[in-house]
Coordinates of C-alpha atoms in Angstrom, one line a residue:
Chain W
X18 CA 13.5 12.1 -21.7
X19 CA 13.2 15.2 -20.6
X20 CA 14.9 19.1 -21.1
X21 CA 16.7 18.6 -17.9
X22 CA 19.3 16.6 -19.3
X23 CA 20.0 19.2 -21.9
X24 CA 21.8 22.3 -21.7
X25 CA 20.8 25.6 -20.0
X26 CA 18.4 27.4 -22.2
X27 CA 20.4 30.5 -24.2
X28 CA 19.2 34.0 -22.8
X29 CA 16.2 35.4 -24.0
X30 CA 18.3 38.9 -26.0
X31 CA 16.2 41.6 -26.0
X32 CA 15.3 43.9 -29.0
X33 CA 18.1 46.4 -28.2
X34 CA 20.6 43.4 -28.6
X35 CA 19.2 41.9 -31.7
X36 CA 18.6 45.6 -33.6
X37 CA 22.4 45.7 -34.4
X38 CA 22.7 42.8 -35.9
X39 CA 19.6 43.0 -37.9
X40 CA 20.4 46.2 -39.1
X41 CA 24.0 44.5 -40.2
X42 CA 22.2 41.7 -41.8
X43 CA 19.9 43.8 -43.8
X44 CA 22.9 45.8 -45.1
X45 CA 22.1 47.0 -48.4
X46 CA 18.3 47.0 -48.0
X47 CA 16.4 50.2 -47.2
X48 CA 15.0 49.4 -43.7
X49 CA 13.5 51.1 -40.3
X50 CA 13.5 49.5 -37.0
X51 CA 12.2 50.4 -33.6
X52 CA 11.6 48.1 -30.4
X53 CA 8.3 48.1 -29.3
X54 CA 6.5 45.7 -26.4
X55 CA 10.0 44.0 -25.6
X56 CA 9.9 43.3 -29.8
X57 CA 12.2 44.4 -32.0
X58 CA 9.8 45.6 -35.5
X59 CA 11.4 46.3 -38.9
X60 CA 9.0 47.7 -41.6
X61 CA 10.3 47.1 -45.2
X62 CA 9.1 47.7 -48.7
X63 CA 7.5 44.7 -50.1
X64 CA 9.7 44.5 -52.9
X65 CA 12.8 43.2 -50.8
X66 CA 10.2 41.6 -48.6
X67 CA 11.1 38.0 -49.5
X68 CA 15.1 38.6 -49.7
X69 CA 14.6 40.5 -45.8
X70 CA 13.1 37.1 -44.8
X71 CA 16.0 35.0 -46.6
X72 CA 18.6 36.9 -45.3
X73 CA 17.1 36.9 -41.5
X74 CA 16.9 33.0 -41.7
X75 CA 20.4 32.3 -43.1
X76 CA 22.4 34.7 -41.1
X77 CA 24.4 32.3 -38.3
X78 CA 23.5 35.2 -35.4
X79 CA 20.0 35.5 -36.0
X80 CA 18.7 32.0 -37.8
X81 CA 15.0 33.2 -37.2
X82 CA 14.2 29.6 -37.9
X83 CA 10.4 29.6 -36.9
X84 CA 7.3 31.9 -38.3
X85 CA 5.2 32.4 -35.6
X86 CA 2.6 34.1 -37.5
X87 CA 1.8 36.0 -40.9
X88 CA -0.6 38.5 -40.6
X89 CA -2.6 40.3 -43.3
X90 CA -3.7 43.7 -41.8
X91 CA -5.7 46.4 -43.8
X92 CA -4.5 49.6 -42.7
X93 CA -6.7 52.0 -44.6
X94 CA -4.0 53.9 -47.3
X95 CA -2.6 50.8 -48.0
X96 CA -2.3 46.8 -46.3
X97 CA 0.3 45.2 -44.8
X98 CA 1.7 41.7 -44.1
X99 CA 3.3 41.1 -41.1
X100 CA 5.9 38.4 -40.0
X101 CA 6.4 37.6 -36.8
X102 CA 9.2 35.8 -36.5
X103 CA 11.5 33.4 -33.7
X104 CA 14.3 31.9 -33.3
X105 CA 13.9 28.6 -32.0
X106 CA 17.8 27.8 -31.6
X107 CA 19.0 31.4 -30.4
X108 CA 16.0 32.1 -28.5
X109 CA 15.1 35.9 -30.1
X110 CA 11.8 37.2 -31.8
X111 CA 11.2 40.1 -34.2
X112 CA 8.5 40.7 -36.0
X113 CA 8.9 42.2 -40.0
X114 CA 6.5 44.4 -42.3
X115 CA 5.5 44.9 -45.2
X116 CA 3.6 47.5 -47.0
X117 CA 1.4 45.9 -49.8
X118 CA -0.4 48.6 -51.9
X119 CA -4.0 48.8 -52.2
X120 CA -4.4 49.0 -55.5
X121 CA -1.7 46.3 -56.5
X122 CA -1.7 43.6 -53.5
X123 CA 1.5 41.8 -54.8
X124 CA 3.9 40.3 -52.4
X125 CA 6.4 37.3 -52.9
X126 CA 5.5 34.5 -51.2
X127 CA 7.8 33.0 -48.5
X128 CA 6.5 29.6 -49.0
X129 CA 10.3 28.7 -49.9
X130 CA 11.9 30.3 -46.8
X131 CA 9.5 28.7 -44.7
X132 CA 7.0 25.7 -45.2
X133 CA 5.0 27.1 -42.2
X134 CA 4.1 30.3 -44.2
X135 CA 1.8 28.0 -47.1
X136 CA -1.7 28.3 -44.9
X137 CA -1.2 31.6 -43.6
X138 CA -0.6 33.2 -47.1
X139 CA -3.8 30.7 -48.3
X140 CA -5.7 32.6 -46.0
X141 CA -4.2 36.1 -45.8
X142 CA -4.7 35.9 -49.9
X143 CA -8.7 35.1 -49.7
X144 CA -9.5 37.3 -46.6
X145 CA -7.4 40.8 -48.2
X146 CA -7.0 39.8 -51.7
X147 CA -3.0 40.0 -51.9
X148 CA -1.4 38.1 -54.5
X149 CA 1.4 35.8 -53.2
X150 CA 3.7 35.6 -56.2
X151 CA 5.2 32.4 -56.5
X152 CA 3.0 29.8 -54.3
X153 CA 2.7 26.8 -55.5
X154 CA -1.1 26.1 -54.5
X155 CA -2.9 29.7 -54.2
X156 CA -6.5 28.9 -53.7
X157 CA -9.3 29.4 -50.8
X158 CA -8.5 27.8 -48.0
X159 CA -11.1 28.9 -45.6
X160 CA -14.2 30.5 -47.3
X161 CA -16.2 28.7 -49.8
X162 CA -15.8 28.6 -53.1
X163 CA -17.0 31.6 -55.3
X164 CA -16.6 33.9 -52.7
X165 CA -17.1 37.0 -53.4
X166 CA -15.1 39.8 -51.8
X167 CA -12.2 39.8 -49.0
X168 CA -13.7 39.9 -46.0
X169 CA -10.8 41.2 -43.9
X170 CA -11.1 44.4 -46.0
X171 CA -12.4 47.5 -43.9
X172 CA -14.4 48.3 -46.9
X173 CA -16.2 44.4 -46.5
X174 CA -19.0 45.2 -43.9
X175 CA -20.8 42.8 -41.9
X176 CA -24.8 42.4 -41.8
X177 CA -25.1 46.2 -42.2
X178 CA -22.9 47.2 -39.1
X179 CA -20.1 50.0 -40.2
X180 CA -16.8 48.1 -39.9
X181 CA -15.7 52.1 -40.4
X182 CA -14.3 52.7 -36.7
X183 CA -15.6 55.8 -36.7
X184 CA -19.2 55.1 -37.4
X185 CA -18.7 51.4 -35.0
X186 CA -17.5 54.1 -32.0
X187 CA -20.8 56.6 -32.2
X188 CA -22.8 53.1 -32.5
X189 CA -21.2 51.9 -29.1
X190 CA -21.1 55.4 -27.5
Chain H
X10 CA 14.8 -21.6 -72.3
X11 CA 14.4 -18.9 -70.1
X12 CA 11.3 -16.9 -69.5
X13 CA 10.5 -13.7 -67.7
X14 CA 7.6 -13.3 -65.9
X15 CA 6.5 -9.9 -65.9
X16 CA 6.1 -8.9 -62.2
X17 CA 5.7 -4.8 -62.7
X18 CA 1.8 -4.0 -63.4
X19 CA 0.9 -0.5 -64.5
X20 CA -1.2 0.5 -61.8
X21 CA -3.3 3.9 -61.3
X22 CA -4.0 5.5 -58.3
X23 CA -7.4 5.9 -56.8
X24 CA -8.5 9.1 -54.8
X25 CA -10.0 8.7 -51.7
X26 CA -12.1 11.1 -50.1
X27 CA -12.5 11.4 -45.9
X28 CA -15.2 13.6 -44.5
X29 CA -16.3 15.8 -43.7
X30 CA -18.0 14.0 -41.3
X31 CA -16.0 11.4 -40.4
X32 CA -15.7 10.2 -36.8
X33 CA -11.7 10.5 -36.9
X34 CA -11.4 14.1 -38.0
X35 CA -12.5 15.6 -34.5
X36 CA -15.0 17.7 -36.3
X37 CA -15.9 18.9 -39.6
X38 CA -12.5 18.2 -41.8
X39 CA -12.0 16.3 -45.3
X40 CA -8.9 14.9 -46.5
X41 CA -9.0 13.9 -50.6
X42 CA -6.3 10.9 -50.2
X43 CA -4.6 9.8 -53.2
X44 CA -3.8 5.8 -52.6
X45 CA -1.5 3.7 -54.3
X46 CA -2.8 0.0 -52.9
X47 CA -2.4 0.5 -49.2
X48 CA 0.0 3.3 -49.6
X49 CA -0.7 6.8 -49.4
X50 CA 0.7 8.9 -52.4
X51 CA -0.4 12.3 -51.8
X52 CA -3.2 13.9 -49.5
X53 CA -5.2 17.2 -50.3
X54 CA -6.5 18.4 -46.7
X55 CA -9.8 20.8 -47.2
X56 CA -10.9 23.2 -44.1
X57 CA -13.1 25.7 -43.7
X58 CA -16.4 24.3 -42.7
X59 CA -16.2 26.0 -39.2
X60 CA -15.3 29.4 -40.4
X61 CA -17.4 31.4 -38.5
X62 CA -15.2 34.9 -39.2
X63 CA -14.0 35.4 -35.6
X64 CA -11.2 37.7 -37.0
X65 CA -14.3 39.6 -38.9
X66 CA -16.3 40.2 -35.4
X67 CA -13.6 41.0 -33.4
X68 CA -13.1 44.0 -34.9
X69 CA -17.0 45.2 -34.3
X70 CA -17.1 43.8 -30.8
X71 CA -16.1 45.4 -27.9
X72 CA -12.9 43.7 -26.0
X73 CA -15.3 42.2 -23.4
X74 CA -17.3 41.0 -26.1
X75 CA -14.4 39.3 -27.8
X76 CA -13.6 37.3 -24.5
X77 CA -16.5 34.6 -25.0
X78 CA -15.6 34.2 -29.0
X79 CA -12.1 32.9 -27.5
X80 CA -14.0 30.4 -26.0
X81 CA -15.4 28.8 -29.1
X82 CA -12.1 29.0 -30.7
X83 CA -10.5 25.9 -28.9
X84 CA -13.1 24.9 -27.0
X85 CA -11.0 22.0 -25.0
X86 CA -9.1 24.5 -23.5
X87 CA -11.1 28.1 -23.7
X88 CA -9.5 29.0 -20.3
X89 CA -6.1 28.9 -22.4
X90 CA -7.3 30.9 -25.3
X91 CA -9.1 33.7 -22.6
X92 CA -6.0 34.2 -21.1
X93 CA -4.1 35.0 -24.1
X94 CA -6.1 37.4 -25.2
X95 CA -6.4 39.5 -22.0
X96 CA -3.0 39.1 -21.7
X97 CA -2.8 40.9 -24.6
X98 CA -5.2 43.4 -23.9
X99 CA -3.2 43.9 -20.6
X100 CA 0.4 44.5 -22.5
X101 CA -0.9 46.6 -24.4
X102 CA -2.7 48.7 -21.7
X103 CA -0.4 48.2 -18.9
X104 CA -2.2 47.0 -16.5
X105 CA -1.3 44.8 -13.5
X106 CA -3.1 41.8 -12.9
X107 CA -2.8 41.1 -9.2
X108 CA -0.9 38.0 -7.8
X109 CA -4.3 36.2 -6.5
X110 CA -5.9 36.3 -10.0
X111 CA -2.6 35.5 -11.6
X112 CA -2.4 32.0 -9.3
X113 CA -6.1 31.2 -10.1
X114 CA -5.5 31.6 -14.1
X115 CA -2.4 29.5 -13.9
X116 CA -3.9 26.6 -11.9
X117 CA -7.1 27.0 -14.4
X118 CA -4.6 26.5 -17.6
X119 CA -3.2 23.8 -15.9
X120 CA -6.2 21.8 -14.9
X121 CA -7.7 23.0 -18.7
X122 CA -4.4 21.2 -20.1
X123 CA -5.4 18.1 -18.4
X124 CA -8.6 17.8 -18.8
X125 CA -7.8 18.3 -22.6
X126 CA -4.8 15.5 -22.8
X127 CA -7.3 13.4 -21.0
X128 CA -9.7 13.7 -24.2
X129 CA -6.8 13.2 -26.2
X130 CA -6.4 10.0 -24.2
X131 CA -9.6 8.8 -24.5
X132 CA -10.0 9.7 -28.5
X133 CA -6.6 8.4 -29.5
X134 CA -7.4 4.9 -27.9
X135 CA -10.3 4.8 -30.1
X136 CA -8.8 5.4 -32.7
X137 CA -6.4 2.7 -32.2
X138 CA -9.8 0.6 -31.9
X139 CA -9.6 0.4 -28.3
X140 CA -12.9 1.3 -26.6
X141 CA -11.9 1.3 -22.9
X142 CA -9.8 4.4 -23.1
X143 CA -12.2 6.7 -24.1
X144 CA -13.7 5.7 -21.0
X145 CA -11.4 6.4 -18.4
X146 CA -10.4 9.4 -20.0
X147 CA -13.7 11.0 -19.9
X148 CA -13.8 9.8 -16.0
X149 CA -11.0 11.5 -14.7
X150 CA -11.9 14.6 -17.2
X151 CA -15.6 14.9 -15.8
X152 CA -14.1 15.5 -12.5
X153 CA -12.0 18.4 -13.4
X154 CA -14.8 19.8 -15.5
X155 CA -17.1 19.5 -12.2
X156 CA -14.1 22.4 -10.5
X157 CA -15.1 24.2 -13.9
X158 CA -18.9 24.4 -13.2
X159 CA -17.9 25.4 -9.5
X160 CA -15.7 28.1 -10.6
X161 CA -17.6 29.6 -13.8
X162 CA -20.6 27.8 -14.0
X163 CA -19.8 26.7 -17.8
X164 CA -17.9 23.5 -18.5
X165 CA -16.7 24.1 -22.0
X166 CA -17.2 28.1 -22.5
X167 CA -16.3 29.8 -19.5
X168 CA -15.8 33.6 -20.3
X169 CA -14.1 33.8 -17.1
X170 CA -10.9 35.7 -17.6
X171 CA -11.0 39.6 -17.8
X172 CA -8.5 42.0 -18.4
X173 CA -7.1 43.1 -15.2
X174 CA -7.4 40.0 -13.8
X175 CA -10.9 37.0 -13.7
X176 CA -14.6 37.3 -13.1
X177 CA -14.9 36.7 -9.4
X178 CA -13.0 35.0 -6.9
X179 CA -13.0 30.9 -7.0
X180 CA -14.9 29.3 -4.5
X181 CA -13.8 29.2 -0.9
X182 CA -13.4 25.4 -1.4
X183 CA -11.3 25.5 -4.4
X184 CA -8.1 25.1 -2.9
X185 CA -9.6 21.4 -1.2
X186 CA -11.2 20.5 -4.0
X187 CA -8.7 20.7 -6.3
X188 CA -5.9 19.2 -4.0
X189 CA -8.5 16.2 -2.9
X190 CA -8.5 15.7 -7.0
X191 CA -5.0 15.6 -8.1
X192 CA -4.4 12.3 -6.5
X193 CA -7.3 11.3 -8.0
X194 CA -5.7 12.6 -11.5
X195 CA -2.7 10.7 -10.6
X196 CA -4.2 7.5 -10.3
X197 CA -6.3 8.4 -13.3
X198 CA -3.4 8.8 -15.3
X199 CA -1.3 5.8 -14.2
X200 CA -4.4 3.8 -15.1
X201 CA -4.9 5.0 -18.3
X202 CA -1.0 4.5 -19.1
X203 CA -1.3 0.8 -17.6
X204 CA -4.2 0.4 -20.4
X205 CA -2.4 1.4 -23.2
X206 CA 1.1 2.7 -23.1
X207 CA 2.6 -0.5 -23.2
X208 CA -0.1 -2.3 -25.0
X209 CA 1.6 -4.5 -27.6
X210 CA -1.0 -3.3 -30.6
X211 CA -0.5 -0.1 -29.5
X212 CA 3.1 0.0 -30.2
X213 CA 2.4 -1.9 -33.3
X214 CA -0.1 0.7 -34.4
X215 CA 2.4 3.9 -33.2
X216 CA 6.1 3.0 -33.0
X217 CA 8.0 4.5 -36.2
X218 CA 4.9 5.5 -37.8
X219 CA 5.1 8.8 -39.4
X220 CA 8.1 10.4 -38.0
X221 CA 9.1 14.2 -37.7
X222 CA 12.5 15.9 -37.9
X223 CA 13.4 18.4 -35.7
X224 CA 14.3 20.4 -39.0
X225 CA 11.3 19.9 -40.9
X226 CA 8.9 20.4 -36.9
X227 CA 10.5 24.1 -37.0
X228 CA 10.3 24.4 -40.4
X229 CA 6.5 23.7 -40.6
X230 CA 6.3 25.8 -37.3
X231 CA 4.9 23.1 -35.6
X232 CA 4.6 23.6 -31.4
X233 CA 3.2 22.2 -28.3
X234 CA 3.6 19.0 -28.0
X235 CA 3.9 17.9 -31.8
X236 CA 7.1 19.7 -31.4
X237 CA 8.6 18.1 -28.7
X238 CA 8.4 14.9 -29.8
X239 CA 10.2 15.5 -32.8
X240 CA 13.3 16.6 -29.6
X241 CA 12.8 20.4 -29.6
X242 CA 12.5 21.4 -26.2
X243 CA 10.4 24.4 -27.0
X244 CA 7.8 25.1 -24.3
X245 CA 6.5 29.0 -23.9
X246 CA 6.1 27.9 -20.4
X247 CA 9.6 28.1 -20.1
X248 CA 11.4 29.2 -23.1
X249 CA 9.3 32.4 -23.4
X250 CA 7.6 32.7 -20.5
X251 CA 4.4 34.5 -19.3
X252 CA 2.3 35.0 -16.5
X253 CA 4.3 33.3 -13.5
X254 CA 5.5 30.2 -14.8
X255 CA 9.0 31.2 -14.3
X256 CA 8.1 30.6 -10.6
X257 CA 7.0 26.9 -10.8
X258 CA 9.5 23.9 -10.9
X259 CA 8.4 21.6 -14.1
X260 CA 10.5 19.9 -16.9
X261 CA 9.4 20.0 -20.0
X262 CA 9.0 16.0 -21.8
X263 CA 11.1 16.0 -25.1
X264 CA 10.2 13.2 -27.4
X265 CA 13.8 11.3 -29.4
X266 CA 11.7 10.4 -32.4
X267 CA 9.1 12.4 -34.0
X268 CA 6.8 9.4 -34.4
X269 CA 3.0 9.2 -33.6
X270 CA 3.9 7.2 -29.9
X271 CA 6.3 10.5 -29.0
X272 CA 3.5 12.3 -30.0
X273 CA 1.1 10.6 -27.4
X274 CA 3.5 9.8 -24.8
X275 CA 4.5 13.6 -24.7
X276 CA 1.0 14.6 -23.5
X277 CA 0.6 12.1 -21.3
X278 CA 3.5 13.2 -19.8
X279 CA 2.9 16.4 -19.9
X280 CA -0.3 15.7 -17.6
X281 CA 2.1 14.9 -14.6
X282 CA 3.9 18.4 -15.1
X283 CA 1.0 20.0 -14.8
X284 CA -0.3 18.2 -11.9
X285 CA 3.2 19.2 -10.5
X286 CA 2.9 23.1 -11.0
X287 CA -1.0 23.3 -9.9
X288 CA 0.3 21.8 -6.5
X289 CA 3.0 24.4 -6.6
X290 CA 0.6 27.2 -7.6
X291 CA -2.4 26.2 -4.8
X292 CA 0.9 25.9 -2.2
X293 CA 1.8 29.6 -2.8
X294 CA -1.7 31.5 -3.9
X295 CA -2.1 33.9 -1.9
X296 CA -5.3 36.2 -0.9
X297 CA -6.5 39.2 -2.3
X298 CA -7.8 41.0 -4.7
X299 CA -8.5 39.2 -8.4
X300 CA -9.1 42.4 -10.2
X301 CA -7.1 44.9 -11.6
X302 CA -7.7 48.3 -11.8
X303 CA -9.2 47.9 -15.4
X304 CA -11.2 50.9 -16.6
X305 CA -15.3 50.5 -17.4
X306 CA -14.5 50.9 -20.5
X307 CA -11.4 49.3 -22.3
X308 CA -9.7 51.5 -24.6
X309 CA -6.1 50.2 -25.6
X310 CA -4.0 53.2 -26.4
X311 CA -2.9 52.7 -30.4
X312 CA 0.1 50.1 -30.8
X313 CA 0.0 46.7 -31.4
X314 CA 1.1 43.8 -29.6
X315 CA 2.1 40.0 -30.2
X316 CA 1.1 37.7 -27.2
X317 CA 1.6 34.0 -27.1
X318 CA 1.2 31.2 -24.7
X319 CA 1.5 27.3 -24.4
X320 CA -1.8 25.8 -24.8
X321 CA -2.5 22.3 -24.7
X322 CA -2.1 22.1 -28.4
X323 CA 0.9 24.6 -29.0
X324 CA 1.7 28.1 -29.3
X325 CA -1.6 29.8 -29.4
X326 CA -0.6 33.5 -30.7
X327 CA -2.6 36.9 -30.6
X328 CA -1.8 39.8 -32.7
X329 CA -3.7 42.9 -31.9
X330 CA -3.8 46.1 -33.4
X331 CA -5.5 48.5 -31.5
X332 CA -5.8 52.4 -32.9
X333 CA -7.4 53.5 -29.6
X334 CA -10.9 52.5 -30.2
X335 CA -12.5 50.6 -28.1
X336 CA -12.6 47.5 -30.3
X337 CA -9.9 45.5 -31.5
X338 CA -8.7 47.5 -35.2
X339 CA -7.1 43.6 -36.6
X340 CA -7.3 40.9 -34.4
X341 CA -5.3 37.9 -35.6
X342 CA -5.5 34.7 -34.5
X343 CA -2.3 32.5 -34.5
X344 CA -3.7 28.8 -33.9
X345 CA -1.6 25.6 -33.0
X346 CA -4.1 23.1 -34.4
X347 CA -3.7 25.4 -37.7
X348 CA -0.3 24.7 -38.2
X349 CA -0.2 21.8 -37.3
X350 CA -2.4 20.1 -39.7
X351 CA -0.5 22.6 -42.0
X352 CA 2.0 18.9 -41.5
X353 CA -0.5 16.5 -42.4
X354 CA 0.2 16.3 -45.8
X355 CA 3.6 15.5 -45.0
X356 CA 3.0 13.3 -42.7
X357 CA 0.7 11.0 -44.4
X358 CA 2.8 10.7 -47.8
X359 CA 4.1 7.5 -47.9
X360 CA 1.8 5.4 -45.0
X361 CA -0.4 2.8 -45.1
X362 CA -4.4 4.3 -45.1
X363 CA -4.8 2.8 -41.8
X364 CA -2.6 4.6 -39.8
X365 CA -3.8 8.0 -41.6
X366 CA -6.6 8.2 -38.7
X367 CA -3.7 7.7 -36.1
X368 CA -1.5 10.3 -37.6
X369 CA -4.6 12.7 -37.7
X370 CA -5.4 11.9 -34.2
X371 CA -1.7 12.4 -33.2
X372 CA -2.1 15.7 -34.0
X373 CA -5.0 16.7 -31.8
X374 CA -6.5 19.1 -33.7
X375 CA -9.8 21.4 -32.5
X376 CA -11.3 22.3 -35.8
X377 CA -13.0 25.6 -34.2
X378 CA -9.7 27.3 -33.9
X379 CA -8.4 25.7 -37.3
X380 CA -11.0 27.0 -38.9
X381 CA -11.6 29.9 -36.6

């Protein structure tokens, strides 16, 4: 078997198209969205992080159905975790942020929205040190045990190079 | 008078361990299996022995730099991985990658995709205790890693790909050589599926064993061909598409059950799609140039970018954050074999021990890019 037999493919929407209805779906949440590289990206606060995600894969126009990817990134002021998101049955992608404080690195997991996010929040919580409230199995996944440190961390440097761009770019000329 | 035998035994169940260095797990993997009799009860899958911090060094390598650690990620298919990370380098930059080089990465991928199902092949018949397999696998692979050597001169790490287009141009004899070998392939692969897609202990060993639901595939965020056979026609090639696939005519093999034979008949498939669009690509490559105009030295203006593409194991992902430096600020690395084992556990609850290897092998993990 093979996809010819099935139906034509829905069209790809494009950011503009989705922003709309995101922003309706949303309602209620305090939001900002801007298309950027053909992908529509909403920023969020972390504390309506989780209820952003359940509301974006129940709503019957979006069903973002799929996470690509979760990504922890340290930003420098403060960390971020970063869904991207798909929709595997309306064919449209976004990707969703949230800002995760430095000094308190709490975020609710999403385990329960999708069973995909289990290993990426595994890993995103050893490598930055963010606490994903509510997973049901929270320990190392790829560093050994007794680890010390988070090594995604800009302040975690590497056999004495300066992960500090600055310092890195007058190494490199 | 009547009496009852007792027939229900308190039992307990005995954990099992697998690994690391067992001969089934493709690399360095363990899986603590908790066994009730022949049954599987629960499975506790442990990675990491690999980690070599790719994420770490990206971000204190230069972009070229990063190019060769791609390699070592999945290193059945490091022409896959190369060109999703220049093609991220490229969105973000803008540059154009001329038609020439475009061709030559797109028959590369393909041939790459082959030479990697062709593994698979060879691996899963072994682990269905069938020697031969492995053996004509690795034949008609050898032959497609010998266009490799020509081309790059590695067979497994190529660092080829460059942003704004690929090292050098391919040899002048590419185009023959690789059209005198797909017929070859061909006949490869109809061997290999007269050897074992229809082999009675085969089916015994794969029919109904393990099976996915579409639901629970998307839910796990399962893709490549793991996907498919659980009857989600989701292939980048085509449902997001990059490069220049949307030029090529291929389908795209959707499995109706989710078990472990979809799982292997969707690749082997997939081998004759590919054969299909490399003869379309060598048809219309055209001369030219196979270098952009990249600058010395690459300096992505801030943003950041997500870039996927189909890879013989799945959606291969690459987020990059760049904040004009000229190394990669986060570099994240979205691997297929990752999420798919990410199933496993699933998968193997409630099966008999002996098809545990199978499921594991249906998978067709690399455990450099799960472990990254």
């Amino acid at each position: 078997m093979t996809d010819s037999d099935r139906v034509l493919l829905p069209r790809m929407r494009t950011p503009e198209e989705i922003q709309p209805l995101v922003a309706g779906c949303l309602r209620g949440l305090e939001f900002e969205a801007k298309p950027a590289f053909g992908e529509l990206v909403v920023t969020i606060p972390a504390a309506s992080a989780v209820e952003a995600c359940r509301r974006l894969k129940s709503d019957p126009d979006l069903r973002f159905d799929y996470l690509r990817c979760l990504s922890g990134v340290d930003l420098g002021e403060g960390l971020e975790v970063v869904y991207h998101l798909f929709s595997v049955s309306k064919r449209h992608k976004m990707a969703l942020k949230a800002a995760v404080a430095k000094d308190d690195p709490r975020l609710a997991s999403v385990v329960g929205v999708w069973k995909g996010a289990d290993w990426h929040e595994r890993e995103a919580a050893e490598m930055f040190g963010i606490d994903f409230e509510g997973h049901p199995h929270l320990k190392t996944l790829l560093l050994i045990d007794g680890f010390e440190g988070h090594p995604l961390l800009k302040s975690f440097t590497i056999g004495g190079i300066p992960s500090d761009e600055e310092e890195a770019n007058v190494k490199n000329g | 008078m009547s009496r009852t035998v007792e027939t229900e035994f308190p039992t307990v169940d005995m954990m099992l361990n697998m690994g690391p260095q067992h001969p089934s797990t493709h690399g360095v993997f363990r899986i603590v299996v908790t066994v009730d009799g022949e049954r599987i009860v629960d499975c506790e899958p442990y990675i990491g022995y690999l980690h070599r911090g790719v994420e770490k060094l990206c971000e204190n390598y230069g972009y070229r730099q990063v190019i060769p650690l791609f390699d070592r990620l999945d290193y059945l298919s490091a022409f896959n991985s190369e060109h999703t990370l220049v093609m991220a380098v490229e969105k973000l930059m803008g540059i154009q990658v001329p038609e020439r080089a475009e061709y030559v990465r797109v028959a590369l991928n393909e041939l790459n995709r082959i030479a990697s199902h062709f593994l698979f092949y060879g691996t899963f018949g072994m682990e269905a205790g069938a020697l031969t397999p492995f053996l004509y696998g690795f034949i008609a692979r050898e032959r497609i890693q010998q266009i490799f050597e020509a081309v790059g001169g590695g067979r497994l790490t190529h660092n080829f790909m460059r942003v704004g287009g690929i090292k050098y141009d391919v040899p002048a004899d590419f185009k023959e050589r690789v059209l005198e070998l797909l017929p070859y392939l061909e006949q490869g692969l109809s061997d290999c599926v007269n050897l074992l897609s229809e082999n009675e202990i085969f089916l015994a060993r794969t029919r109904g064993i393990s099976p996915m639901s579409a639901e629970d595939a998307i839910d796990f965020g399962l893709s490549g061909p793991v996907l498919r056979a659980s009857g989600v026609a989701v292939d980048l090639r085509r449902y997001d598409p990059y490069s220049i696939y949307d030029r090529f005519e291929f389908e795209i093999p959707v499995g109706a059950n989710g078990d472990t034979y979809d799982r292997y008949v969707i690749r082997v498939e997939e081998v004759n799609q590919s054969l299909r669009i490399i003869r379309q690509a060598l048809e219309q490559m055209p001369d030219g140039p196979t270098i952009g105009n990249a600058p010395r030295v690459i300096r992505p203006p801030a943003g950041e970018v997500y870039v996927r593409t189909e890879c013989p194991r799945g959606d291969f992902g690459v987020y990059l954050v760049s904040k004009g430096g000229p190394m990669p600020y986060r570099l994240k690395i979205r691997a297929p074999s990752f999420c798919n084992l990410m199933a496993l556990r699933q998968m193997l609850q409630g099966t008999y021990v002996a098809d545990s290897v199978m499921i594991l092998g249906s998978l067709d993990i690399v455990l450099g890019e799960v472990d990254r």
